[in-house]
Each structure stands twice: as structure tokens, then as C-alpha cells.
Amino acid sequence: MDKDIGAIQILFTEVYYWVTVVFMFLIHVGFCVYEVGVSRRKNHLATLMKNVMLIPVVSVTFYLFGWWLYSAMVSGPGITGGLVASPFAEPWSELMGPHMGGAPVSESLTADDTALWARLNGVFWAAFLLFSWTTASIVSGSIIERMKSGAFWLVAIMVGSGTWIIDAAWGWHPSGWMVQLLGYHDAYASGVVHAIAGGTVLAVLINLGPRIGKFREDGTPRSIPPQNPWLVCIGLFLIYTGFWGFYAACNIPIYDVQVGDGVFWSATNIYLQAVTLSGITFNFIMSLAGGLMAGYLVSRADPFWTFSGGLAGIIACSAGNDLYHPIQAFLLAALIVAIIYKLHHWVERRFRIDDAVGAVAVHGYSGFLGVVAAGFLLWGYPSSPDALLEHTEAFARVTPWGQFIGAVIMFFVLGFIPGYVLSWILKRIGFLRISRELELAGLDYHMHQRTIRDDDELREALAAEARIEASRGGGAGAPRPAPAE
Amino acid sequence: MTNTTFSDWNGDINAIGPIYPFVGWEVLMVIVLIAFIIWWHFMQIRMENDADREAAEELRTGDNLARALEAEHTPERM
């Protein structure tokens, strides 16, 4: 019987994550639609290609080393232990491909490894990979219309297959050193996905500089409004929808959470702490509502910032949305959205930061403040069920200072600093920003020129055909004369 | 000849391990993948730099840049 339940648990978990990947894919669709809507017409195609091609670029590197980093870097290394052996996640492992769970061929794996990971490795890998796409895609929107695609993809690899998954190992793993020592709690990734991406974006934007014409001589910003507000709104709606999948993928759907005798099956968060999907549903919706209402008011009904406010509201509460009361989630979302809206415009004016989609504010500031707020609201909570994980020493509890240090690690240490260093190097070698001429003409210049040339040739060819037909004389069935050039 | 490590689907399924072809060649496949990725990025960077340089040269010629800016506001030509 136990064996049957164990098999059903694994099969259900496999299917569950497989489905979350489908929902999370909508986040990327949404980001693409959104970015194209924001970009000017002369940059549409390049903007789309930049975001689409991060899919293969990040996926392959995540296969090669990103997934391994998540398990291997849990202890730092060097903080609570060394590198953790993770043979199932090495790119040459037989478990990184289709496997039926029988005895391993490789000597580095055990029969228990293959029995467990054969059905979970691929779907876990994909779920985490979709977070990687999201993290990279957050960067993508802010830097539109002037950054070289190749440079962006290098940043995407760094954040998507490197820094974010290291922060996940540290603070979003049941045995992560930040969870153990700081009591870090970030159930739905305010910090580990959003703050780190926001910090990276801010650093890249400093080195990249604003779009030509964005700022007046006196430093005040000019508005470059979304070129297609409908696409922007639909894109953000798709991101909301995908965010459900994101939340779903942050849970383990069925797990025996009872320590000692007895059995208690429950969904858990990423820390294996028991949660109810029902409670999370309350909080997801209420934080969305709080963000939308605050965004609407502070932006004076600006659709772009109202929609973005909804997204920022969820992000602001994600660190503690497994435990908050829905009204707390609502109020916290509203408060943080009001703050980040003001902060975005202050930073834009003060430092001439041209963030085309407000990602630093929506993801970075919201994520940072959300992690810090969780430290106050969840003060004293156990960070994770340490005994369930068979740790002999109790983990630290949630505290404001633990969360603050965690937020700083996410936004600055793993977000801002690596982003600044890489974009500075790319700038120094002249591979960060496109030429001024191309920026003025638009990134789709070559494609448009080709289209125009082909279109002109086609017109001439059709006109020539029409003249030949006309010279043969009209009549029944003869084509109509070509329109005047 | 066979490329697989198991004989059929009719025996003990529990005994079946990896089901992809060429088990044992994983390290070589990883090396090939790494080589491809590095080559792809190298080619992409070269392609993008060339395209940028060509566009910049073209746009600096005559009134091409002014005409390109004007075209931005001509929907049927974009």
C-alpha cells in the first residue's frame, strides 16, 4: 500500500509540474506581447526577437549548469557546508533524459536516485527553467530600443542560468543557508525572482543610458508612450494568467508533512512547509486587487501603471502570501504599489534612468519591499519545517533583519553587482549599445529596407504585367487596369 | 545491432533505466552542445556587429537617416 501511495504521489507531482509549465509559458507570451506594444513601430520585430530568443539561449545553459547550481550551491558553498553532490542534475547524467527509473547505468547514481528522479527531474527542471525565462524577460523590457540583442542574451544567461538560481539555492530551497541562518522566507519569490531581476535591470540601465530623446536638456523626462496600449494591456493580462502557473509551480502538490508518527498529506511551499492552495488563492487575488486599486489612484487612471500596479501588488505580497490574511495582502499590495510608483518617477528624474517598462519598480522595488515587509508581518514564524528535513539544529526564525539582509542579497549582491560588472565590461568592449544611427532609424531598419525594396520591385513588375495585358486589348475576362502609380 | 540498453517492453518495467539511444555517450554529447552554443554566440555577435556597422554607414550617406526617420511616420511603408 505504501508503495502504491508513493507511486501515486510521484505520478501526481509529475503531472502537476508538467501542467504548471504550460501556464507559466503564458508569462513569456505576455512579456513578448507587452514589450512589442511598448516599443516604437521601428523596433517591433527586433524587440520580439530579442525576447523570443532568450528561450533557447537560457534553456540550453540552464540544462548545462543552471539546474545543477540549484542543488549544488545550497550551502554557499562555504557557509553551512561545501558543494552538495547532485549527480542527477549534471548535464551528462542519465537522469537528464528519458528514464524509466530502473537500476542506474552510471556508478554515481543509486537505485533510490533513479526511482525518485526519473519522473521528477525533467518537470522540476522545466518549472525552474520557466522562472529563469521570467527573470531574464524582466530585464528584457527595460532595455528595449537601444541594447544589442547579443549583449542582452549574455545578461540573460547570467541572470537566468546563474545568479537567480544561486539565490534560489540559498533562499528558496528547504536547506538553503539563508533559510537556515537568516530565517529567510520568500514563498512566492518576491526576492528570489523579482528583486534580483530588478537589481540587475537597474545596473544594466546605468551603463546602457537612456534612449535618444528621452530626457530634455534640463533633465526632465519626455514621455515615450506605449505605441499600442491594447497589446500592452493584453500582454499584462497574459502575465497575470501565467502568474497563476508561477504560484502553482512554487508549491509541491502532495507531501507527507507530519514529523514523527502519523501521516498528513498536504500541499507545501518550496520549503516543504504545509500550505493550502485555498489560502494562497485568497491572497493572490486580494494582492492583485490592492495593487490595481492603488495603481489606478496614484497614476490617475493611467492604464499602463494600473495594470503594472496589479502585477506589482502580487509581487509585493509574494514573500508571505502563503501565510498572510487576505486583507493584509490587499493593504500591503496597495501601500507598496503607491511607494514604488513614486520611487520610479523620482529615480527617473534624479538619475536619468530610462526604464521603458518600469521593471525596476514593478519587480525590483516591489520585490525588495515585499521581502522586508514579510520580516515584520511574519516576525517569529518558523522559516521552514527543519525537523522534517532531518536537520539536527533548528533553523532561524523569520525576523525583520533576516529578511532585510536577504533582500539586500537578492537586489544588490546577486542582482545589481553582477549586472553592473557584466554590462560595464560589455560597454568597455563596445558591445552593449547599438549605433546612434541605427537607434534613430530603428532596429528593424534592415528588414524594412528589404521590404520596401521588394515592395517597389513587385509594384513595378505588376505594373509591367498590366501594361502588357492592356496592350493586348481589353475584353471579357481581361484583368482590370493597374491603379495609377 | 542495437542502440538501446534494454531488450523489450514486455519484461519487468522496473528494471528499465535510460531509454534514449547511445547510453554512455552523454559526455560527448555535452561537449558537442557546449561547442555549438559557443559557436552560435560567436556567429550571432559577428552578424549583429556587421549589420549595425552596415546600417550606420548606409544611414550616414546622403539624407538616408532623415528619410528613415520620416518613414517612421508612414504606416504603409513600415
Coordinates of C-alpha atoms in Angstrom, one line a residue:
Chain A
M1 CA 0.0 0.0 0.0
D2 CA 2.8 2.4 0.9
K3 CA 4.4 1.7 -2.4
D4 CA 1.2 2.5 -4.2
I5 CA 0.7 5.8 -2.4
G6 CA 4.4 6.6 -3.0
A7 CA 3.9 5.9 -6.7
I8 CA 0.7 8.0 -6.9
Q9 CA 2.5 10.8 -5.1
I10 CA 5.3 10.8 -7.6
L11 CA 3.0 10.5 -10.6
F12 CA 0.7 13.3 -9.4
T13 CA 3.6 15.5 -8.8
E14 CA 5.0 14.8 -12.2
V15 CA 1.7 15.7 -13.9
Y16 CA 1.2 18.7 -11.7
Y17 CA 4.5 20.3 -12.6
W18 CA 4.1 19.4 -16.2
V19 CA 0.8 21.4 -16.3
T20 CA 2.3 24.4 -14.4
V21 CA 4.9 24.7 -17.2
V22 CA 2.0 25.3 -19.7
F23 CA 0.6 28.0 -17.6
M24 CA 3.9 29.6 -16.9
F25 CA 4.6 29.7 -20.6
L26 CA 1.9 32.4 -20.8
I27 CA 4.1 34.7 -18.8
H28 CA 6.6 34.7 -21.6
V29 CA 3.9 35.2 -24.2
G30 CA 2.7 38.1 -22.2
F31 CA 6.1 39.7 -21.9
C32 CA 6.6 39.4 -25.7
V33 CA 3.2 41.0 -26.4
Y34 CA 3.7 43.6 -23.8
E35 CA 7.2 44.6 -25.0
V36 CA 6.1 44.9 -28.6
G37 CA 3.2 47.1 -27.5
V38 CA 5.6 49.4 -25.6
S39 CA 8.2 49.6 -28.3
R40 CA 8.0 52.0 -31.2
R41 CA 7.0 50.6 -34.6
K42 CA 10.5 50.9 -36.0
N43 CA 11.7 48.4 -33.3
H44 CA 8.9 45.9 -33.1
L45 CA 10.5 42.9 -34.8
A46 CA 13.9 43.3 -33.1
T47 CA 12.1 43.7 -29.7
L48 CA 10.2 40.5 -30.3
M49 CA 13.2 38.5 -31.5
K50 CA 15.2 39.7 -28.5
N51 CA 12.7 38.2 -26.1
V52 CA 11.9 35.1 -28.0
M53 CA 15.5 34.1 -28.5
L54 CA 16.2 34.2 -24.8
I55 CA 14.1 31.0 -24.6
P56 CA 16.7 28.8 -26.3
V57 CA 19.7 30.7 -25.0
V58 CA 18.7 30.4 -21.4
S59 CA 17.2 26.9 -21.8
V60 CA 20.4 25.4 -23.1
T61 CA 22.6 27.0 -20.4
F62 CA 20.1 26.0 -17.7
Y63 CA 20.4 22.5 -19.0
L64 CA 24.2 22.6 -18.9
F65 CA 24.7 24.2 -15.5
G66 CA 21.7 26.1 -14.1
W67 CA 19.8 23.1 -12.7
W68 CA 23.0 21.7 -11.2
L69 CA 23.6 25.1 -9.4
Y70 CA 20.3 24.9 -7.6
S71 CA 21.2 21.7 -5.7
A72 CA 24.9 22.1 -5.5
M73 CA 25.0 25.7 -4.1
V74 CA 22.6 25.2 -1.2
S75 CA 25.4 25.6 1.4
G76 CA 27.0 28.6 -0.2
P77 CA 29.4 26.8 -0.7
G78 CA 31.5 27.6 2.4
I79 CA 28.8 29.0 4.6
T80 CA 26.9 25.9 6.0
G81 CA 29.0 23.3 4.1
G82 CA 30.6 22.6 0.8
L83 CA 29.3 21.9 -2.7
V84 CA 26.5 19.4 -2.4
A85 CA 26.8 16.4 -4.7
S86 CA 24.0 16.5 -7.2
P87 CA 24.7 13.7 -9.7
F88 CA 21.1 13.7 -11.0
A89 CA 21.5 17.3 -12.2
E90 CA 24.8 17.0 -14.0
P91 CA 24.2 17.5 -17.7
W92 CA 25.8 14.2 -18.6
S93 CA 23.6 12.3 -16.0
E94 CA 21.4 9.6 -17.4
L95 CA 18.6 11.3 -15.4
M96 CA 18.8 14.4 -17.5
G97 CA 17.0 12.4 -20.2
P98 CA 14.1 9.9 -20.6
H99 CA 14.5 7.3 -17.9
M100 CA 12.1 4.6 -16.5
G101 CA 13.5 4.6 -13.0
G102 CA 15.2 1.2 -13.1
A103 CA 18.7 0.5 -11.8
P104 CA 21.2 3.1 -12.9
V105 CA 23.8 2.6 -15.5
S106 CA 26.1 5.2 -14.0
E107 CA 28.0 4.4 -10.8
S108 CA 27.5 7.9 -9.5
L109 CA 23.7 7.2 -9.1
T110 CA 21.9 4.9 -6.7
A111 CA 18.7 2.9 -7.3
D112 CA 16.9 5.4 -5.0
D113 CA 18.1 8.3 -7.2
T114 CA 16.7 6.8 -10.3
A115 CA 13.4 5.7 -8.7
L116 CA 12.8 9.2 -7.4
W117 CA 14.2 11.5 -10.1
A118 CA 13.3 9.6 -13.3
R119 CA 9.8 11.1 -13.2
L120 CA 10.6 14.4 -11.5
N121 CA 13.9 15.7 -12.8
G122 CA 12.6 16.9 -16.2
V123 CA 9.4 18.6 -14.8
F124 CA 11.3 20.2 -11.9
W125 CA 14.0 21.3 -14.4
A126 CA 11.3 22.9 -16.7
A127 CA 9.4 24.6 -13.8
F128 CA 12.6 26.2 -12.6
L129 CA 13.6 27.0 -16.2
L130 CA 10.4 28.9 -16.7
F131 CA 11.3 31.0 -13.7
S132 CA 14.6 31.6 -15.4
W133 CA 12.9 32.8 -18.6
T134 CA 10.8 35.2 -16.4
T135 CA 13.8 36.6 -14.6
A136 CA 15.6 37.2 -17.9
S137 CA 12.4 38.6 -19.5
I138 CA 12.0 41.1 -16.7
V139 CA 15.4 42.6 -17.8
S140 CA 14.4 42.5 -21.5
G141 CA 11.6 45.0 -21.3
S142 CA 13.5 47.8 -19.7
I143 CA 16.4 48.0 -22.2
I144 CA 14.4 48.0 -25.4
E145 CA 15.2 50.0 -28.4
R146 CA 18.9 50.5 -27.7
M147 CA 20.7 47.4 -26.4
K148 CA 22.3 44.9 -28.7
S149 CA 20.4 41.6 -28.6
G150 CA 23.6 39.6 -28.3
A151 CA 24.6 41.7 -25.2
F152 CA 21.2 41.2 -23.7
W153 CA 21.4 37.4 -24.2
L154 CA 24.7 37.3 -22.3
V155 CA 22.9 39.2 -19.5
A156 CA 20.0 36.8 -19.8
I157 CA 22.4 33.8 -19.4
M158 CA 23.9 35.4 -16.3
V159 CA 20.7 36.1 -14.6
G160 CA 18.6 33.2 -16.0
S161 CA 21.1 30.4 -15.6
G162 CA 23.4 31.8 -13.0
T163 CA 22.6 34.4 -10.4
W164 CA 18.9 33.8 -9.9
I165 CA 19.3 30.1 -9.5
I166 CA 22.2 30.6 -7.0
D167 CA 19.9 32.9 -5.0
A168 CA 17.2 30.2 -5.2
A169 CA 19.7 27.6 -3.8
W170 CA 20.4 30.0 -1.0
G171 CA 17.0 31.3 -0.1
W172 CA 14.4 29.2 -1.9
H173 CA 15.5 25.7 -1.0
P174 CA 14.4 23.8 2.1
S175 CA 18.0 23.5 3.2
G176 CA 19.4 26.8 1.8
W177 CA 21.9 28.6 4.0
M178 CA 19.8 31.8 4.1
V179 CA 16.8 29.8 5.3
Q180 CA 18.9 28.1 8.0
L181 CA 20.8 31.1 9.3
L182 CA 18.7 34.1 8.4
G183 CA 15.2 32.5 8.7
Y184 CA 14.7 33.8 5.1
H185 CA 11.1 33.3 3.9
D186 CA 10.1 34.1 0.4
A187 CA 7.4 31.6 -0.6
Y188 CA 6.4 33.0 -4.0
A189 CA 9.7 34.6 -4.9
S190 CA 9.4 38.4 -4.2
G191 CA 13.1 38.4 -3.8
V192 CA 14.5 35.4 -5.5
V193 CA 12.9 36.2 -8.8
H194 CA 11.7 39.8 -8.8
A195 CA 14.2 41.7 -6.7
I196 CA 17.2 40.1 -8.3
A197 CA 15.9 40.8 -11.8
G198 CA 15.1 44.4 -10.8
G199 CA 18.5 44.9 -9.3
T200 CA 20.1 43.5 -12.5
V201 CA 18.0 45.8 -14.7
L202 CA 18.9 48.9 -12.7
A203 CA 22.6 48.1 -13.1
V204 CA 22.3 47.5 -16.8
L205 CA 20.3 50.7 -17.3
I206 CA 23.0 52.8 -15.6
N207 CA 25.7 51.5 -18.1
L208 CA 23.3 51.5 -21.0
G209 CA 22.0 55.0 -20.7
P210 CA 18.6 56.4 -21.8
R211 CA 17.0 56.2 -25.3
I212 CA 17.9 59.2 -27.5
G213 CA 15.5 62.0 -26.8
K214 CA 14.1 60.5 -23.6
F215 CA 15.4 63.4 -21.5
R216 CA 15.3 67.2 -22.1
E217 CA 18.3 69.4 -21.6
D218 CA 17.2 70.2 -18.1
G219 CA 17.0 66.5 -17.2
T220 CA 13.2 66.2 -17.1
P221 CA 11.9 63.1 -18.9
R222 CA 9.8 63.1 -22.0
S223 CA 7.0 60.6 -22.2
I224 CA 7.5 57.9 -24.8
P225 CA 4.1 56.4 -24.5
P226 CA 3.3 52.7 -25.4
Q227 CA 2.7 52.5 -29.1
N228 CA -0.1 50.0 -28.8
P229 CA -1.9 50.3 -25.5
W230 CA -4.1 47.3 -26.4
L231 CA -1.1 45.0 -26.8
V232 CA 0.3 46.3 -23.5
C233 CA -2.9 45.5 -21.6
I234 CA -3.4 42.1 -23.2
G235 CA 0.3 41.3 -22.5
L236 CA -0.1 42.2 -18.9
F237 CA -3.3 40.2 -18.7
L238 CA -1.4 37.2 -20.0
I239 CA 1.3 37.8 -17.4
Y240 CA -1.4 37.8 -14.7
T241 CA -2.7 34.4 -16.1
G242 CA 0.8 33.0 -16.2
F243 CA 1.4 34.2 -12.7
W244 CA -1.2 31.6 -11.5
G245 CA 1.1 28.9 -13.0
F246 CA 4.0 30.6 -11.4
Y247 CA 2.3 30.4 -8.0
A248 CA 1.3 26.8 -8.7
A249 CA 4.9 25.9 -9.6
C250 CA 6.1 27.3 -6.2
N251 CA 4.2 24.5 -4.4
I252 CA 4.7 20.8 -4.1
P253 CA 1.2 19.4 -4.6
I254 CA 1.3 16.5 -2.2
Y255 CA 3.7 15.6 0.5
D256 CA 3.6 13.9 3.9
V257 CA 4.3 16.9 6.2
Q258 CA 3.8 15.0 9.5
V259 CA 7.0 14.7 11.5
G260 CA 7.2 11.5 13.6
D261 CA 4.3 9.1 13.7
G262 CA 1.3 9.5 11.6
V263 CA 0.7 10.8 8.1
F264 CA -0.6 14.2 6.9
W265 CA -0.8 14.8 3.2
S266 CA -0.7 18.4 2.2
A267 CA 0.4 20.8 -0.5
T268 CA 3.6 22.6 0.6
N269 CA 5.5 25.6 -0.3
I270 CA 9.1 25.4 -1.6
Y271 CA 10.3 25.0 1.9
L272 CA 8.1 21.8 2.4
Q273 CA 6.0 23.8 4.9
A274 CA 2.3 22.8 4.7
V275 CA 0.1 25.3 2.9
T276 CA -3.4 25.3 1.4
L277 CA -3.9 26.2 -2.2
S278 CA -7.2 27.7 -1.0
G279 CA -5.4 30.2 1.3
I280 CA -3.0 31.2 -1.4
T281 CA -5.9 31.8 -3.8
F282 CA -7.4 34.3 -1.4
N283 CA -4.1 36.2 -1.2
F284 CA -3.2 36.1 -4.8
I285 CA -6.5 37.8 -5.8
M286 CA -6.5 40.2 -2.9
S287 CA -3.0 41.4 -3.5
L288 CA -3.8 41.8 -7.2
A289 CA -6.9 43.9 -6.2
G290 CA -4.9 46.0 -3.8
G291 CA -2.2 46.7 -6.4
L292 CA -4.7 47.5 -9.1
M293 CA -6.7 50.0 -6.9
A294 CA -3.6 51.7 -5.7
G295 CA -2.1 51.8 -9.2
Y296 CA -5.3 53.3 -10.6
L297 CA -5.3 56.1 -8.0
V298 CA -1.7 57.1 -7.8
S299 CA -1.3 57.1 -11.6
R300 CA -4.6 58.9 -12.1
A301 CA -6.2 56.1 -14.0
D302 CA -3.2 55.6 -16.4
P303 CA -3.9 52.1 -17.9
F304 CA -0.2 51.2 -18.1
W305 CA 0.5 51.9 -14.4
T306 CA -2.8 50.5 -13.3
F307 CA -2.1 47.1 -14.9
S308 CA 1.5 47.3 -13.7
G309 CA 0.2 48.1 -10.3
G310 CA -1.7 44.9 -10.2
L311 CA 1.4 42.9 -11.1
A312 CA 3.5 44.9 -8.5
G313 CA 0.8 44.2 -5.9
I314 CA 1.2 40.5 -6.3
I315 CA 4.9 40.7 -6.3
A316 CA 4.9 42.9 -3.1
C317 CA 3.0 40.2 -1.2
S318 CA 4.6 37.1 -2.7
A319 CA 7.1 36.6 0.0
G320 CA 4.4 35.9 2.6
N321 CA 1.3 35.1 0.5
D322 CA 1.4 31.5 1.9
L323 CA 0.7 32.9 5.4
Y324 CA -0.9 36.4 5.2
H325 CA -4.5 37.2 5.8
P326 CA -6.1 38.3 2.6
I327 CA -6.8 41.8 4.0
Q328 CA -3.2 42.1 5.0
A329 CA -2.2 41.1 1.5
F330 CA -4.6 43.7 0.0
L331 CA -3.3 46.6 2.2
L332 CA 0.3 45.7 1.8
A333 CA 0.0 45.5 -2.0
A334 CA -1.7 48.9 -2.1
L335 CA 0.9 50.5 0.1
I336 CA 3.9 49.1 -1.8
V337 CA 2.4 50.0 -5.2
A338 CA 1.9 53.6 -4.1
I339 CA 5.5 53.7 -2.9
I340 CA 7.1 52.1 -6.0
Y341 CA 5.2 54.4 -8.3
K342 CA 6.6 57.5 -6.6
L343 CA 10.0 55.9 -6.4
H344 CA 10.1 55.1 -10.1
H345 CA 9.5 58.7 -11.1
W346 CA 11.9 60.1 -8.5
V347 CA 14.7 57.8 -9.7
E348 CA 13.9 58.6 -13.3
R349 CA 14.2 62.3 -12.8
R350 CA 17.0 62.3 -10.3
F351 CA 19.3 59.8 -12.0
R352 CA 18.0 59.9 -15.6
I353 CA 17.3 56.2 -15.6
D354 CA 15.2 55.3 -18.7
D355 CA 13.3 52.2 -17.7
A356 CA 11.0 51.7 -20.6
V357 CA 8.5 49.4 -18.8
G358 CA 9.1 50.3 -15.2
A359 CA 10.5 46.9 -14.4
V360 CA 12.9 48.2 -11.8
A361 CA 9.9 49.5 -9.8
V362 CA 7.4 46.8 -10.6
H363 CA 9.8 43.9 -9.9
G364 CA 12.8 45.3 -8.1
Y365 CA 11.4 47.8 -5.6
S366 CA 8.2 45.7 -5.1
G367 CA 10.2 42.5 -4.6
F368 CA 12.7 44.2 -2.2
L369 CA 10.0 45.9 -0.1
G370 CA 7.9 42.8 -0.1
V371 CA 10.7 40.7 1.3
V372 CA 11.3 43.3 4.0
A373 CA 7.6 43.7 4.8
A374 CA 7.4 39.9 5.3
G375 CA 10.0 40.2 8.0
F376 CA 7.7 42.4 10.1
L377 CA 4.4 40.7 9.3
L378 CA 5.8 37.2 9.8
W379 CA 8.1 38.1 12.7
G380 CA 8.8 35.0 14.8
Y381 CA 7.4 32.5 12.3
P382 CA 9.4 29.3 11.8
S383 CA 11.1 29.7 8.4
S384 CA 10.6 26.0 7.4
P385 CA 9.9 22.6 9.0
D386 CA 13.5 21.9 9.9
A387 CA 12.8 18.6 11.7
L388 CA 11.0 17.3 8.6
L389 CA 14.3 17.8 6.7
E390 CA 16.1 15.9 9.4
H391 CA 18.3 18.8 10.4
T392 CA 19.6 18.5 13.9
E393 CA 19.9 22.2 14.6
A394 CA 16.7 24.4 14.5
F395 CA 16.6 27.0 11.7
A396 CA 16.5 30.7 12.5
R397 CA 13.0 32.2 12.6
V398 CA 11.7 34.9 10.4
T399 CA 12.9 38.4 11.6
P400 CA 12.9 41.9 10.0
W401 CA 16.7 42.0 10.0
G402 CA 17.0 38.5 8.4
Q403 CA 14.6 39.5 5.7
F404 CA 16.3 42.8 5.2
I405 CA 19.7 41.1 4.8
G406 CA 18.0 38.7 2.4
A407 CA 16.5 41.5 0.3
V408 CA 19.9 43.2 0.1
I409 CA 21.5 39.9 -1.0
M410 CA 18.8 39.5 -3.7
F411 CA 18.7 43.0 -5.1
F412 CA 22.3 44.2 -4.6
V413 CA 24.7 41.3 -4.1
L414 CA 23.3 38.9 -6.7
G415 CA 21.3 41.4 -8.8
F416 CA 22.9 44.8 -9.0
I417 CA 26.6 43.9 -8.7
P418 CA 26.9 41.1 -11.3
G419 CA 24.6 43.1 -13.6
Y420 CA 26.8 46.2 -13.3
V421 CA 30.0 44.3 -13.8
L422 CA 28.9 42.4 -16.9
S423 CA 27.2 45.4 -18.6
W424 CA 30.3 47.6 -17.7
I425 CA 32.5 45.0 -19.5
L426 CA 30.2 44.9 -22.5
K427 CA 30.2 48.7 -22.6
R428 CA 34.0 48.8 -22.5
I429 CA 34.4 46.4 -25.4
G430 CA 31.7 48.3 -27.4
F431 CA 29.1 45.6 -27.4
L432 CA 26.4 47.0 -25.2
R433 CA 24.6 49.6 -27.2
I434 CA 23.7 49.8 -30.9
S435 CA 25.0 52.7 -33.0
R436 CA 23.2 56.1 -32.8
E437 CA 22.3 55.9 -36.5
L438 CA 20.6 52.6 -36.1
E439 CA 18.8 53.7 -32.9
L440 CA 17.5 56.7 -34.7
A441 CA 16.4 54.8 -37.8
G442 CA 15.1 51.8 -35.7
L443 CA 16.4 48.3 -35.1
D444 CA 14.2 47.0 -37.9
Y445 CA 15.9 49.2 -40.4
H446 CA 17.4 46.4 -42.5
M447 CA 14.2 44.5 -42.6
H448 CA 12.2 47.5 -43.5
Q449 CA 14.6 48.4 -46.2
R450 CA 14.4 44.9 -47.7
T451 CA 10.6 45.1 -47.5
I452 CA 10.5 48.4 -49.2
R453 CA 12.9 47.3 -52.0
D454 CA 10.9 44.1 -52.6
D455 CA 7.6 46.1 -52.5
D456 CA 8.9 48.6 -55.0
E457 CA 10.1 45.8 -57.3
L458 CA 6.8 44.0 -57.0
R459 CA 4.8 47.1 -57.9
E460 CA 7.0 47.7 -61.0
A461 CA 6.6 44.0 -62.0
L462 CA 2.8 44.1 -61.6
A463 CA 2.6 47.4 -63.5
A464 CA 4.6 46.0 -66.3
E465 CA 2.3 42.9 -66.5
A466 CA -0.7 45.2 -66.5
R467 CA 0.7 47.2 -69.4
I468 CA 1.3 44.1 -71.4
E469 CA -2.3 42.9 -70.8
A470 CA -3.6 46.4 -71.7
S471 CA -1.6 46.4 -75.0
R472 CA -3.3 43.1 -75.9
G473 CA -6.7 44.9 -75.7
G474 CA -9.4 44.6 -73.1
G475 CA -12.4 42.3 -73.2
A476 CA -14.3 39.8 -71.2
G477 CA -12.0 38.2 -68.6
A478 CA -9.2 40.7 -69.1
P479 CA -7.7 42.0 -65.9
R480 CA -8.6 45.4 -64.7
P481 CA -6.1 48.2 -65.5
A482 CA -3.5 48.6 -62.8
P483 CA -4.0 51.5 -60.4
A484 CA -2.1 54.6 -61.2
E485 CA 1.4 54.7 -59.6
Chain B
M1 CA 22.9 -4.1 -33.8
T2 CA 21.0 -2.0 -31.2
N3 CA 21.4 1.5 -29.8
T4 CA 19.4 0.7 -26.7
T5 CA 20.3 -0.8 -23.3
F6 CA 17.1 -2.8 -22.8
S7 CA 15.6 -5.6 -24.8
D8 CA 11.8 -5.2 -24.9
W9 CA 8.8 -3.6 -23.2
N10 CA 7.3 -7.0 -22.2
G11 CA 9.6 -7.8 -19.3
D12 CA 10.0 -6.2 -15.9
I13 CA 9.5 -2.4 -16.5
N14 CA 11.0 -1.7 -13.1
A15 CA 14.3 -2.9 -14.5
I16 CA 14.4 -0.5 -17.3
G17 CA 16.7 2.5 -16.9
P18 CA 17.6 5.1 -19.5
I19 CA 15.5 4.7 -22.7
Y20 CA 17.3 7.1 -25.1
P21 CA 19.8 5.8 -27.7
F22 CA 23.6 5.8 -27.2
V23 CA 23.6 5.5 -23.4
G24 CA 27.2 6.1 -22.3
W25 CA 27.9 8.8 -24.8
E26 CA 26.5 11.6 -22.7
V27 CA 29.8 13.4 -22.0
L28 CA 30.5 13.6 -25.7
M29 CA 27.0 14.9 -26.4
V30 CA 27.5 17.6 -23.7
I31 CA 30.8 18.6 -25.3
V32 CA 29.1 18.9 -28.7
L33 CA 26.3 21.0 -27.2
I34 CA 28.8 23.4 -25.5
A35 CA 30.8 23.8 -28.7
F36 CA 27.6 24.5 -30.6
I37 CA 26.5 27.2 -28.1
I38 CA 29.8 28.9 -28.1
W39 CA 29.9 28.9 -31.9
W40 CA 26.3 30.2 -32.1
H41 CA 27.1 33.1 -29.9
F42 CA 30.2 33.9 -31.8
M43 CA 28.3 33.9 -35.1
Q44 CA 25.5 35.9 -33.6
I45 CA 27.8 38.6 -32.2
R46 CA 29.6 38.9 -35.6
M47 CA 26.4 39.0 -37.5
E48 CA 24.9 41.7 -35.3
N49 CA 28.0 43.8 -35.3
D50 CA 28.2 43.6 -39.1
A51 CA 24.6 44.6 -39.5
D52 CA 24.9 47.5 -37.2
R53 CA 28.1 48.8 -39.0
E54 CA 26.5 48.4 -42.4
A55 CA 23.3 50.2 -41.3
A56 CA 25.3 53.0 -39.7
E57 CA 27.4 53.5 -42.8
E58 CA 24.3 53.5 -45.0
L59 CA 22.4 55.9 -42.8
R60 CA 25.4 58.3 -42.8
T61 CA 25.2 58.6 -46.5
G62 CA 23.2 61.5 -48.0
D63 CA 19.8 62.0 -46.5
N64 CA 19.2 58.4 -45.7
L65 CA 18.8 58.9 -42.0
A66 CA 16.4 61.8 -42.5
R67 CA 14.3 59.6 -44.9
A68 CA 14.4 56.7 -42.4
L69 CA 13.1 59.0 -39.7
E70 CA 10.4 60.2 -42.0
A71 CA 9.4 56.7 -42.9
E72 CA 8.7 56.0 -39.2
H73 CA 5.6 58.1 -39.6
T74 CA 4.4 56.5 -42.8
P75 CA 2.5 53.4 -41.7
E76 CA 2.2 51.7 -45.1
R77 CA 5.9 51.8 -45.6
M78 CA 6.7 50.2 -42.2

